[in-house]
mmCIF file of C-alpha atoms in Angstrom:
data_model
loop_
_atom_site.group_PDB
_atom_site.id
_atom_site.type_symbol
_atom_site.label_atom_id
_atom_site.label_comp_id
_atom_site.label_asym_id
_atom_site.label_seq_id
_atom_site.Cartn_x
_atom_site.Cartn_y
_atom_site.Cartn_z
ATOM 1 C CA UNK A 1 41.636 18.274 -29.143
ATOM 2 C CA UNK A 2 43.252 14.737 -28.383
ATOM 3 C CA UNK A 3 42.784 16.002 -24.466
ATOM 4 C CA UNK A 4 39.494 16.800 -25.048
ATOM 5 C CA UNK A 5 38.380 13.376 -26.429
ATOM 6 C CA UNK A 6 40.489 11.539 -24.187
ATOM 7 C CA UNK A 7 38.770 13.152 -21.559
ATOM 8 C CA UNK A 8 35.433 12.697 -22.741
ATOM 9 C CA UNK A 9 35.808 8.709 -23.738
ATOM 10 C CA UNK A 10 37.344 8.635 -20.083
ATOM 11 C CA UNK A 11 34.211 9.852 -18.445
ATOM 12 C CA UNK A 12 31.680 7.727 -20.305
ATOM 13 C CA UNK A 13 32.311 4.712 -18.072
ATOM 14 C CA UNK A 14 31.759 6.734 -15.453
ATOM 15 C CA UNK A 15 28.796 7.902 -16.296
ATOM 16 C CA UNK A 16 27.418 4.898 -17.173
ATOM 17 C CA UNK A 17 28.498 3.764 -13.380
ATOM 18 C CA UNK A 18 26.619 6.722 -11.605
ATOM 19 C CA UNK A 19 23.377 5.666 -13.618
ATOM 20 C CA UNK A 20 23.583 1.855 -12.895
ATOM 21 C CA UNK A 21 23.960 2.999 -9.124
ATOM 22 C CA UNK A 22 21.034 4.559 -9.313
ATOM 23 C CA UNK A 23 19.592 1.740 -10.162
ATOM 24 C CA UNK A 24 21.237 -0.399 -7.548
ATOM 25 C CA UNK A 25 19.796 2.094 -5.021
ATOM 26 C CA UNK A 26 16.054 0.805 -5.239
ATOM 27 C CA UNK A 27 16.821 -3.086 -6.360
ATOM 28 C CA UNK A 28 13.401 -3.761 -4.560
ATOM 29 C CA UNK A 29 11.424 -1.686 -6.218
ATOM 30 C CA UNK A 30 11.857 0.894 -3.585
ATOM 31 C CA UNK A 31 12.023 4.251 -5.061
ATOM 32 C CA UNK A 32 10.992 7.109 -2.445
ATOM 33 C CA UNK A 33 9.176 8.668 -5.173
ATOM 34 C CA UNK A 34 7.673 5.570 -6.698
ATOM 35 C CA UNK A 35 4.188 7.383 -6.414
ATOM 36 C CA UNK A 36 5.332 10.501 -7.955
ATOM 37 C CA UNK A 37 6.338 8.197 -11.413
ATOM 38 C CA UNK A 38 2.992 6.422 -10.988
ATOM 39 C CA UNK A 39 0.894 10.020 -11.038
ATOM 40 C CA UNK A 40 1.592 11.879 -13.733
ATOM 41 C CA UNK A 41 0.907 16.030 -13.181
ATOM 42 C CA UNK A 42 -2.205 14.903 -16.134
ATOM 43 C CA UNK A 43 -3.769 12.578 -13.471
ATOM 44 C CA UNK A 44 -6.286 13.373 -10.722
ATOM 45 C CA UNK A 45 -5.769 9.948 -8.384
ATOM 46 C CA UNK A 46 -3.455 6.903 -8.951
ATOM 47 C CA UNK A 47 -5.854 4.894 -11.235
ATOM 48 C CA UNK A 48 -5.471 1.982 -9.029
ATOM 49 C CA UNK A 49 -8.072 3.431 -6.129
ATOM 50 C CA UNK A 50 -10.433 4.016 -8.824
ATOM 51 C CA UNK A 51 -11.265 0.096 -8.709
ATOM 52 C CA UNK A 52 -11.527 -0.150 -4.979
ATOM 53 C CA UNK A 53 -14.844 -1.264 -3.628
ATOM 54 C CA UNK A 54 -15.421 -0.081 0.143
ATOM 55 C CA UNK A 55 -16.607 -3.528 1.116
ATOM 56 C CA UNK A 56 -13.336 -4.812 1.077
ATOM 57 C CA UNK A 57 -12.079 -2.881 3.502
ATOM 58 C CA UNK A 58 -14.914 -0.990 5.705
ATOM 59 C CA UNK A 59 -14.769 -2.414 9.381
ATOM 60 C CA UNK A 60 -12.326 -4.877 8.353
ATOM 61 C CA UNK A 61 -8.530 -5.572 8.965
ATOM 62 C CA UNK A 62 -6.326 -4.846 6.005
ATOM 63 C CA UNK A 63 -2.757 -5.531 5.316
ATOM 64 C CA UNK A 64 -0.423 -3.662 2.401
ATOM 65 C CA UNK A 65 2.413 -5.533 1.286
ATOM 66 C CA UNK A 66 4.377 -3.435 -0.101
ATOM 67 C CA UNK A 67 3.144 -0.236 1.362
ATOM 68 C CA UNK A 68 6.158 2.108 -0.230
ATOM 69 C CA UNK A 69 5.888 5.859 1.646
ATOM 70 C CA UNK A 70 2.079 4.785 2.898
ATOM 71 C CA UNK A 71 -0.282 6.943 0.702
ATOM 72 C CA UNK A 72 -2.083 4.214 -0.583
ATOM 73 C CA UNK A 73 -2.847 2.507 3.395
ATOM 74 C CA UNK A 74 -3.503 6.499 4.357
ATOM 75 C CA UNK A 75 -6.101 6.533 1.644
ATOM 76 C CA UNK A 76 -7.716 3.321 2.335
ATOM 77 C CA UNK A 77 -8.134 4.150 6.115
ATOM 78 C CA UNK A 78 -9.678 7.575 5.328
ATOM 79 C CA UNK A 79 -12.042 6.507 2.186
ATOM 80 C CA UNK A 80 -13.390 3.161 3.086
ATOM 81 C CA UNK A 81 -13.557 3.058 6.806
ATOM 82 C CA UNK A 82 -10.816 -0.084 8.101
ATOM 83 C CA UNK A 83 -10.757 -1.211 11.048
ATOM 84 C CA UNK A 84 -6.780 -0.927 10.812
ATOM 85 C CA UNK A 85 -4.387 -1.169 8.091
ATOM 86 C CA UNK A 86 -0.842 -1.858 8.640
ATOM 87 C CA UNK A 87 1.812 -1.272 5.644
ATOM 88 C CA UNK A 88 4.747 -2.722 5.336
ATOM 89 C CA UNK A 89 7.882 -2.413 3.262
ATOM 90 C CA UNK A 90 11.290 -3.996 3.300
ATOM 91 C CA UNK A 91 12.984 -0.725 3.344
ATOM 92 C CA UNK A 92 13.098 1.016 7.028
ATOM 93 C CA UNK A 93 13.307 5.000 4.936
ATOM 94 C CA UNK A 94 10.105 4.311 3.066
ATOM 95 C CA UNK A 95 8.756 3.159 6.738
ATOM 96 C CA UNK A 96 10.277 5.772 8.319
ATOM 97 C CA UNK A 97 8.629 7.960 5.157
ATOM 98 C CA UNK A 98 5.300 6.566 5.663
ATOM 99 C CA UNK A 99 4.758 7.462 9.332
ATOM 100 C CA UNK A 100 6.044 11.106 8.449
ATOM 101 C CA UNK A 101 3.137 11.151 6.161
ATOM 102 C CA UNK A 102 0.826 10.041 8.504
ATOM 103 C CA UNK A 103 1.968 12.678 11.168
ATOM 104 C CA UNK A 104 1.324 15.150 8.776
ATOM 105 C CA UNK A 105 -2.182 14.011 7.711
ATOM 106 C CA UNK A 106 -3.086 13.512 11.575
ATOM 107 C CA UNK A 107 -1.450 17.272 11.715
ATOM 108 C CA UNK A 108 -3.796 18.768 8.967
ATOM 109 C CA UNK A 109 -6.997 17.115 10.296
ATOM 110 C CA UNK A 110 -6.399 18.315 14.064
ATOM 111 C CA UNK A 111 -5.765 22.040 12.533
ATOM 112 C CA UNK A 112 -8.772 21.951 10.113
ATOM 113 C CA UNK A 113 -6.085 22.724 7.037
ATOM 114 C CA UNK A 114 -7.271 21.398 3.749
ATOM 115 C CA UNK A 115 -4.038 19.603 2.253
ATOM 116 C CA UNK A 116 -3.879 22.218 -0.401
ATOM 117 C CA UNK A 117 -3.101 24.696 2.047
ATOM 118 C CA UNK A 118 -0.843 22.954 4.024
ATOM 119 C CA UNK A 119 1.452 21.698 1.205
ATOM 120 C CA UNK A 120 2.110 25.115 0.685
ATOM 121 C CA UNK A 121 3.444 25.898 4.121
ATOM 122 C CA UNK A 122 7.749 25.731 4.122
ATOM 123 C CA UNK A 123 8.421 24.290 7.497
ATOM 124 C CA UNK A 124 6.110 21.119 7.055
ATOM 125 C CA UNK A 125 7.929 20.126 3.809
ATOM 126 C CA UNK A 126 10.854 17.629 4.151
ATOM 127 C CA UNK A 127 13.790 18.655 1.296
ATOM 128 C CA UNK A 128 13.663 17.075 -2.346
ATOM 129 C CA UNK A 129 10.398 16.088 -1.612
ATOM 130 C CA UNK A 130 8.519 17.243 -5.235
ATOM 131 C CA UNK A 131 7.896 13.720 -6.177
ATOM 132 C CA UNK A 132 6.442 12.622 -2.632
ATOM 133 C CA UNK A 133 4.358 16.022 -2.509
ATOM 134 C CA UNK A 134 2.877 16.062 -5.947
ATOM 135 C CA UNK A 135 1.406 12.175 -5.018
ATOM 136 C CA UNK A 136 0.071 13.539 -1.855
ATOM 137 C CA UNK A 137 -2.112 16.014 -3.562
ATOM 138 C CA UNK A 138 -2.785 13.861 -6.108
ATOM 139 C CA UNK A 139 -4.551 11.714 -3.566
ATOM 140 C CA UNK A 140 -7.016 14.226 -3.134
ATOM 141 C CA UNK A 141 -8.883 13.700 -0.047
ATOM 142 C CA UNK A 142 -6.197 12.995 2.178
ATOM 143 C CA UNK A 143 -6.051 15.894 4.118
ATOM 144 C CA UNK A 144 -10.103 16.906 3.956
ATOM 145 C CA UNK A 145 -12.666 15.789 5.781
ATOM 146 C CA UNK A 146 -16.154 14.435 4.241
ATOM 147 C CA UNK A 147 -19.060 13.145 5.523
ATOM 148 C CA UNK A 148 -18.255 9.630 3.883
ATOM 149 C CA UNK A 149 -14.915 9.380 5.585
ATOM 150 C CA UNK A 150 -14.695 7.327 8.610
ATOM 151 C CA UNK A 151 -12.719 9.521 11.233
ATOM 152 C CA UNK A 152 -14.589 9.764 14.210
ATOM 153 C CA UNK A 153 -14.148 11.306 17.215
ATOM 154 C CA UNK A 154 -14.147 8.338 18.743
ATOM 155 C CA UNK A 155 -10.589 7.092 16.680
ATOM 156 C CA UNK A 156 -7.909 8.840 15.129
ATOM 157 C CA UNK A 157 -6.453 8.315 11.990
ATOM 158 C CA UNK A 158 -2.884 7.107 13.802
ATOM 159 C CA UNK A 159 -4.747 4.626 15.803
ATOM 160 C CA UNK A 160 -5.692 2.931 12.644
ATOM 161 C CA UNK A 161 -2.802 2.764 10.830
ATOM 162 C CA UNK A 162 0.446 1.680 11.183
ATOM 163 C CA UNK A 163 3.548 0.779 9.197
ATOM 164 C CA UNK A 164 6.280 -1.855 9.510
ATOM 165 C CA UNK A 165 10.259 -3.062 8.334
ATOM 166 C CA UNK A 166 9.566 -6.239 7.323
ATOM 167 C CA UNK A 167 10.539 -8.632 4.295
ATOM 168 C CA UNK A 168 6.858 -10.389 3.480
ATOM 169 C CA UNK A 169 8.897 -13.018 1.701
ATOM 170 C CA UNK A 170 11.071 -13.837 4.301
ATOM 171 C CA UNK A 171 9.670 -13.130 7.280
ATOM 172 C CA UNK A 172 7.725 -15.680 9.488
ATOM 173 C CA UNK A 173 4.582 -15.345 9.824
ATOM 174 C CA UNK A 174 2.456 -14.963 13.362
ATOM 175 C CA UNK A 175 0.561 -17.851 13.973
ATOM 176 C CA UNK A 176 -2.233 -15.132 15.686
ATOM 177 C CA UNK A 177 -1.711 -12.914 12.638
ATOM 178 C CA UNK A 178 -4.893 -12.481 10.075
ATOM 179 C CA UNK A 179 -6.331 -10.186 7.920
ATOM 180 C CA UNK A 180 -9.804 -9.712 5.861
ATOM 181 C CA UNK A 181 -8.412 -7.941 3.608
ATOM 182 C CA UNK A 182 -4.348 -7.934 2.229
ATOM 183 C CA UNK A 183 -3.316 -5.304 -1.037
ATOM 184 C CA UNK A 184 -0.399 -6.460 -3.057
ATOM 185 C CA UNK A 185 0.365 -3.746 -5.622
ATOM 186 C CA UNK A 186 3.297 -3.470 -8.038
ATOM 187 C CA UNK A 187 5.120 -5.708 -5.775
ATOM 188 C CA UNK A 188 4.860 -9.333 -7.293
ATOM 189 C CA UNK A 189 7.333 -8.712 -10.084
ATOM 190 C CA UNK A 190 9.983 -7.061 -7.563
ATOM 191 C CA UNK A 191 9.799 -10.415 -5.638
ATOM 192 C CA UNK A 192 9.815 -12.478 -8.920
ATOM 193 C CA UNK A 193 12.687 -10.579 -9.839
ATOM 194 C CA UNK A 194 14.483 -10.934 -5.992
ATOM 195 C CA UNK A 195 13.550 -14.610 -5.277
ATOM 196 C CA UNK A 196 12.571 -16.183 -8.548
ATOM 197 C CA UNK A 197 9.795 -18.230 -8.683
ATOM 198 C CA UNK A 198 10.040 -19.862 -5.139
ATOM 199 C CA UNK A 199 9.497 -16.202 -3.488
ATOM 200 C CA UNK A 200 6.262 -15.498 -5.946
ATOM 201 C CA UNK A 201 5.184 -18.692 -4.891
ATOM 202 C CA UNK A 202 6.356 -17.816 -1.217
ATOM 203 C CA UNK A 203 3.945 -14.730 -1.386
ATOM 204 C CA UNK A 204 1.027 -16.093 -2.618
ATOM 205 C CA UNK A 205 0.938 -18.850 0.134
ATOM 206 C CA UNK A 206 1.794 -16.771 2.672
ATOM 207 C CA UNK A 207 -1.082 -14.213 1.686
ATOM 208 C CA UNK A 208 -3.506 -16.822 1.716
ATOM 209 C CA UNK A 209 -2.771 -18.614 5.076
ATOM 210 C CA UNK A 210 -2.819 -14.516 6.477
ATOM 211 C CA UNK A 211 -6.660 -14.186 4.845
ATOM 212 C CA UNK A 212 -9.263 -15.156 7.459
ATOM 213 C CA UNK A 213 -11.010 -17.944 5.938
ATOM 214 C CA UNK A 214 -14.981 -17.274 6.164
ATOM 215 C CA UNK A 215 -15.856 -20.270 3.794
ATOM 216 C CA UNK A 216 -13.778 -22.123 6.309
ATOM 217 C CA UNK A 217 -15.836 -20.820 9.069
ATOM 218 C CA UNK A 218 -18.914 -20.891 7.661
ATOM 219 C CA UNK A 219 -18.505 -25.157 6.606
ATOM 220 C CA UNK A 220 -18.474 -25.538 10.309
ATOM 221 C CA UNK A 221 -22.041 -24.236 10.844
ATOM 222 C CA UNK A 222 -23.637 -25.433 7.980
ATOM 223 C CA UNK A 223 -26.944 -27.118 8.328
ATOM 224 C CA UNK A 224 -28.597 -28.137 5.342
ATOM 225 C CA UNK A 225 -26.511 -30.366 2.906
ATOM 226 C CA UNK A 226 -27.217 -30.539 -0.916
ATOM 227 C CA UNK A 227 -29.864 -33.259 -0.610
ATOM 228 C CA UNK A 228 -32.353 -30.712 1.363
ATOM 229 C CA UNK A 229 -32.326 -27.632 -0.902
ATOM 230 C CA UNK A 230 -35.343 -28.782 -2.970
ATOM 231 C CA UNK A 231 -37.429 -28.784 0.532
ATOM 232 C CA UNK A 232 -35.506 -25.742 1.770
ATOM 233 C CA UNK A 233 -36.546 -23.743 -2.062
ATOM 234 C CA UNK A 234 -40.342 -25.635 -1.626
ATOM 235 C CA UNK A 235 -40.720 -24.664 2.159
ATOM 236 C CA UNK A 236 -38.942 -21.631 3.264
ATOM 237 C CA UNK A 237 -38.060 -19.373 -0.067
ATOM 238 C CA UNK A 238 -41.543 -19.853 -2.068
ATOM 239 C CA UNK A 239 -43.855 -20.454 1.396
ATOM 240 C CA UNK A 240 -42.662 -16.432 2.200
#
């Protein structure tokens, strides 16, 4: 009995060890199946797409910091009609995760599958993948095809997005690089957590010196200052 309990107190620290490893393993926020904890089996979509508006992305550039294993930049490009998205994430398996997914969505579009189907095919499916597959078909329409979806002919899916290794925080930034539109999600307190409040900081200026200023743009070519808009209201709004 004295065995028994000696051998059980002596494997409590190690237990303890194997779970705080497995928290070490994602100290970024980095989980491969970060998705999979965000939607739940009693969830149609990740909530968060709910509150996207398709003018901030149709025909425009977009950036996701952040972009985990690419579902949400996969989305986004299919829905709302980018220009280009590129993800990025400062872990090279979530990148290397994200452009699987995107093979496999360009896949299912070229063979007419619906994603439903395909899911269900063994070959296509990568091992321990539950988490990653269950967020795929929560995101619904990523492997159908709808009249309001922006695929073309003319472009494919992989020649609008595109993923990247990079650490947003410490990266330098290209002085030709901008974007009209840059996602963020359930990344800030990862970085707040990593770099304190210098890297939060960090982010937030580098995010808006990446945003293509159209006030900016639009201070250079304006005509009429303040003092005119009484004649401007008189003249040209009420003399229509």
């Amino acid at each position: 009995m004295d065995g028994e309990i000696a051998e059980e107190e002596r494997g409590q620290p190690k237990k303890r060890t194997q779970k705080r490893n497995r928290k070490e393993f994602a100290p970024f926020g980095n989980y491969r199946s970060y998705y999979g904890y965000r939607v739940g089996q009693e969830l149609d979509e990740d909530p968060r797409l709910k509150v996207l508006k398709k003018e901030w992305f149709e025909g425009k550039d977009c950036l996701d910091v952040g972009c985990n294993i690419g579902l949400v930049a996969i989305y986004i490009a299919k829905k709302f009609c980018c220009r280009s998205i590129l993800g990025i994430d400062i872990d090279s398996n979530r990148i290397e995760d994200a452009y699987w997914n995107l093979r496999k969505t360009v896949r299912m579009q070229s063979a007419g599958k619906s994603h439903s189907k395909t899911c269900q095919s063994g070959p296509e499916e990568r091992p321990d993948d539950d988490a990653q597959n269950l967020s795929m078909s929560k995101y619904g329409e990523t492997g159908k095809s709808t009249k309001n979806q922006c695929l073309s002919e003319k472009r494919d899916l992989d020649e609008i997005v595109s993923f990247r290794k990079e650490n947003f925080v410490l990266a330098r930034a290209d002085a030709h690089e901008s974007y009209d539109t840059i996602l963020c999600l359930s990344v800030t307190k990862w970085i707040h957590l990593n770099w304190g409040d210098e890297g939060l900081i960090t982010l937030f200026s580098k995010i808006w010196r990446l945003l293509r200023q159209t006030t900016a743009a639009n201070y250079d070519k304006i005509m009429y200052p303040p003092e005119i808009f009484q004649d401007i209201l008189l003249d040209k709004a009420l003399g229509q």
